[in-house]
């Protein structure tokens, strides 16, 4: 008799980002340095490219692989950008943001206190993936958020 297999593996969440990188081995080292990611393993292909790797930041996992254009699998740098932002909540966003920039991320949006109650900024990693980093600093009601958004829009 076969043991029942959990359809969602232990330690995984329902949604897991899977990033395509133009140099997955370098991306893994960047994520370790920039975000304190831990590598859970990798599957190298015969040509040395990474077919699959799994990383963990805090309680969340993400997967990544090298790009394979002949399979239609392209990294953001090959696509000239990305419409996707990966959001990362941290305890100390100022320190985390500085660490990411020191590791080679490019600032897309500097850190600022936002109307929805987060201290928030966006960086782009060397592969072209966007990461928003935030710490929640203030609880706001939906009404307060709406009013603050109107006030911010009026100033622009």
mmCIF file of N, CA, C and O in Angstrom, residues 16-54:
data_model
loop_
_atom_site.group_PDB
_atom_site.id
_atom_site.type_symbol
_atom_site.label_atom_id
_atom_site.label_comp_id
_atom_site.label_asym_id
_atom_site.label_seq_id
_atom_site.Cartn_x
_atom_site.Cartn_y
_atom_site.Cartn_z
ATOM 1 N N UNK A 16 3.796 30.252 -5.046
ATOM 2 C CA UNK A 16 5.257 30.308 -4.946
ATOM 3 C C UNK A 16 5.806 30.944 -6.222
ATOM 4 O O UNK A 16 5.634 30.392 -7.312
ATOM 5 N N UNK A 17 6.458 32.101 -6.105
ATOM 6 C CA UNK A 17 7.059 32.706 -7.302
ATOM 7 C C UNK A 17 8.132 31.787 -7.901
ATOM 8 O O UNK A 17 8.831 31.088 -7.171
ATOM 9 N N UNK A 18 8.233 31.807 -9.217
ATOM 10 C CA UNK A 18 9.255 31.048 -9.941
ATOM 11 C C UNK A 18 9.922 32.031 -10.899
ATOM 12 O O UNK A 18 9.326 32.433 -11.894
ATOM 13 N N UNK A 19 11.147 32.430 -10.573
ATOM 14 C CA UNK A 19 11.853 33.461 -11.326
ATOM 15 C C UNK A 19 12.736 32.855 -12.406
ATOM 16 O O UNK A 19 13.391 31.836 -12.188
ATOM 17 N N UNK A 20 12.771 33.514 -13.545
ATOM 18 C CA UNK A 20 13.697 33.160 -14.622
ATOM 19 C C UNK A 20 14.805 34.197 -14.593
ATOM 20 O O UNK A 20 14.536 35.404 -14.602
ATOM 21 N N UNK A 21 16.048 33.730 -14.556
ATOM 22 C CA UNK A 21 17.205 34.621 -14.419
ATOM 23 C C UNK A 21 18.183 34.411 -15.570
ATOM 24 O O UNK A 21 18.324 33.306 -16.069
ATOM 25 N N UNK A 22 18.863 35.488 -15.964
ATOM 26 C CA UNK A 22 19.832 35.349 -17.045
ATOM 27 C C UNK A 22 21.156 34.758 -16.562
ATOM 28 O O UNK A 22 21.999 34.409 -17.360
ATOM 29 N N UNK A 23 21.345 34.612 -15.276
ATOM 30 C CA UNK A 23 22.476 33.893 -14.696
ATOM 31 C C UNK A 23 22.038 33.451 -13.304
ATOM 32 O O UNK A 23 22.267 34.146 -12.312
ATOM 33 N N UNK A 24 21.386 32.305 -13.234
ATOM 34 C CA UNK A 24 20.780 31.850 -11.982
ATOM 35 C C UNK A 24 21.806 31.643 -10.876
ATOM 36 O O UNK A 24 21.523 31.930 -9.713
ATOM 37 N N UNK A 25 22.990 31.162 -11.205
ATOM 38 C CA UNK A 25 24.012 30.957 -10.168
ATOM 39 C C UNK A 25 24.387 32.290 -9.514
ATOM 40 O O UNK A 25 24.489 32.377 -8.287
ATOM 41 N N UNK A 26 24.566 33.337 -10.321
ATOM 42 C CA UNK A 26 24.863 34.660 -9.762
ATOM 43 C C UNK A 26 23.657 35.210 -9.001
ATOM 44 O O UNK A 26 23.808 35.859 -7.977
ATOM 45 N N UNK A 27 22.454 34.941 -9.512
ATOM 46 C CA UNK A 27 21.240 35.405 -8.841
ATOM 47 C C UNK A 27 21.131 34.780 -7.449
ATOM 48 O O UNK A 27 20.785 35.471 -6.487
ATOM 49 N N UNK A 28 21.436 33.504 -7.338
ATOM 50 C CA UNK A 28 21.385 32.831 -6.038
ATOM 51 C C UNK A 28 22.314 33.532 -5.052
ATOM 52 O O UNK A 28 21.929 33.814 -3.912
ATOM 53 N N UNK A 29 23.526 33.838 -5.484
ATOM 54 C CA UNK A 29 24.480 34.516 -4.597
ATOM 55 C C UNK A 29 23.993 35.922 -4.248
ATOM 56 O O UNK A 29 24.144 36.376 -3.118
ATOM 57 N N UNK A 30 23.400 36.620 -5.218
ATOM 58 C CA UNK A 30 22.841 37.946 -4.947
ATOM 59 C C UNK A 30 21.737 37.857 -3.900
ATOM 60 O O UNK A 30 21.710 38.629 -2.944
ATOM 61 N N UNK A 31 20.794 36.922 -4.055
ATOM 62 C CA UNK A 31 19.676 36.803 -3.123
ATOM 63 C C UNK A 31 20.160 36.463 -1.710
ATOM 64 O O UNK A 31 19.590 36.912 -0.733
ATOM 65 N N UNK A 32 21.215 35.669 -1.618
ATOM 66 C CA UNK A 32 21.795 35.366 -0.307
ATOM 67 C C UNK A 32 22.350 36.637 0.332
ATOM 68 O O UNK A 32 22.080 36.922 1.502
ATOM 69 N N UNK A 33 23.117 37.387 -0.448
ATOM 70 C CA UNK A 33 23.758 38.592 0.068
ATOM 71 C C UNK A 33 22.752 39.715 0.318
ATOM 72 O O UNK A 33 22.802 40.394 1.346
ATOM 73 N N UNK A 34 21.842 39.925 -0.622
ATOM 74 C CA UNK A 34 20.914 41.060 -0.546
ATOM 75 C C UNK A 34 19.777 40.843 0.438
ATOM 76 O O UNK A 34 19.388 41.764 1.151
ATOM 77 N N UNK A 35 19.215 39.626 0.463
ATOM 78 C CA UNK A 35 18.005 39.387 1.228
ATOM 79 C C UNK A 35 18.159 38.317 2.312
ATOM 80 O O UNK A 35 17.191 37.945 2.950
ATOM 81 N N UNK A 36 19.374 37.798 2.479
ATOM 82 C CA UNK A 36 19.581 36.751 3.469
ATOM 83 C C UNK A 36 18.917 35.438 3.085
ATOM 84 O O UNK A 36 18.587 34.613 3.941
ATOM 85 N N UNK A 37 18.724 35.220 1.790
ATOM 86 C CA UNK A 37 18.074 33.993 1.320
ATOM 87 C C UNK A 37 18.937 32.780 1.637
ATOM 88 O O UNK A 37 20.162 32.864 1.695
ATOM 89 N N UNK A 38 18.260 31.663 1.817
ATOM 90 C CA UNK A 38 18.939 30.388 2.018
ATOM 91 C C UNK A 38 18.601 29.477 0.854
ATOM 92 O O UNK A 38 17.445 29.394 0.432
ATOM 93 N N UNK A 39 19.609 28.805 0.340
ATOM 94 C CA UNK A 39 19.412 27.899 -0.782
ATOM 95 C C UNK A 39 18.952 26.541 -0.276
ATOM 96 O O UNK A 39 19.564 25.966 0.621
ATOM 97 N N UNK A 40 17.880 26.036 -0.874
ATOM 98 C CA UNK A 40 17.362 24.729 -0.503
ATOM 99 C C UNK A 40 17.830 23.626 -1.417
ATOM 100 O O UNK A 40 17.599 22.456 -1.159
ATOM 101 N N UNK A 41 18.491 23.986 -2.503
ATOM 102 C CA UNK A 41 18.997 22.999 -3.446
ATOM 103 C C UNK A 41 18.888 23.501 -4.868
ATOM 104 O O UNK A 41 18.156 24.442 -5.150
ATOM 105 N N UNK A 42 19.647 22.855 -5.730
ATOM 106 C CA UNK A 42 19.615 23.220 -7.150
ATOM 107 C C UNK A 42 19.830 21.989 -8.006
ATOM 108 O O UNK A 42 20.466 21.031 -7.587
ATOM 109 N N UNK A 43 19.324 22.062 -9.214
ATOM 110 C CA UNK A 43 19.450 20.985 -10.183
ATOM 111 C C UNK A 43 20.151 21.555 -11.413
ATOM 112 O O UNK A 43 19.515 22.220 -12.239
ATOM 113 N N UNK A 44 21.474 21.313 -11.525
ATOM 114 C CA UNK A 44 22.188 21.837 -12.692
ATOM 115 C C UNK A 44 21.955 20.950 -13.919
ATOM 116 O O UNK A 44 21.817 19.732 -13.801
ATOM 117 N N UNK A 45 21.906 21.588 -15.075
ATOM 118 C CA UNK A 45 21.792 20.851 -16.326
ATOM 119 C C UNK A 45 23.175 20.448 -16.815
ATOM 120 O O UNK A 45 24.196 20.837 -16.248
ATOM 121 N N UNK A 46 23.211 19.688 -17.878
ATOM 122 C CA UNK A 46 24.488 19.215 -18.422
ATOM 123 C C UNK A 46 25.384 20.361 -18.884
ATOM 124 O O UNK A 46 26.598 20.250 -18.851
ATOM 125 N N UNK A 47 24.780 21.459 -19.310
ATOM 126 C CA UNK A 47 25.562 22.593 -19.808
ATOM 127 C C UNK A 47 25.978 23.551 -18.692
ATOM 128 O O UNK A 47 26.555 24.599 -18.951
ATOM 129 N N UNK A 48 25.671 23.206 -17.443
ATOM 130 C CA UNK A 48 26.031 24.056 -16.316
ATOM 131 C C UNK A 48 24.949 25.050 -15.925
ATOM 132 O O UNK A 48 25.014 25.640 -14.850
ATOM 133 N N UNK A 49 23.971 25.251 -16.788
ATOM 134 C CA UNK A 49 22.866 26.141 -16.430
ATOM 135 C C UNK A 49 22.012 25.475 -15.353
ATOM 136 O O UNK A 49 21.941 24.247 -15.263
ATOM 137 N N UNK A 50 21.371 26.301 -14.558
ATOM 138 C CA UNK A 50 20.521 25.781 -13.494
ATOM 139 C C UNK A 50 19.123 25.542 -14.049
ATOM 140 O O UNK A 50 18.459 26.474 -14.520
ATOM 141 N N UNK A 51 18.701 24.282 -13.989
ATOM 142 C CA UNK A 51 17.375 23.905 -14.462
ATOM 143 C C UNK A 51 16.310 24.272 -13.420
ATOM 144 O O UNK A 51 15.196 24.621 -13.766
ATOM 145 N N UNK A 52 16.693 24.165 -12.136
ATOM 146 C CA UNK A 52 15.753 24.451 -11.052
ATOM 147 C C UNK A 52 16.549 24.676 -9.773
ATOM 148 O O UNK A 52 17.508 23.966 -9.502
ATOM 149 N N UNK A 53 16.134 25.662 -8.996
ATOM 150 C CA UNK A 53 16.688 25.884 -7.657
ATOM 151 C C UNK A 53 15.560 26.369 -6.777
ATOM 152 O O UNK A 53 14.573 26.939 -7.255
ATOM 153 N N UNK A 54 15.709 26.132 -5.493
ATOM 154 C CA UNK A 54 14.729 26.627 -4.536
ATOM 155 C C UNK A 54 15.454 27.425 -3.471
ATOM 156 O O UNK A 54 16.529 27.047 -3.016
#
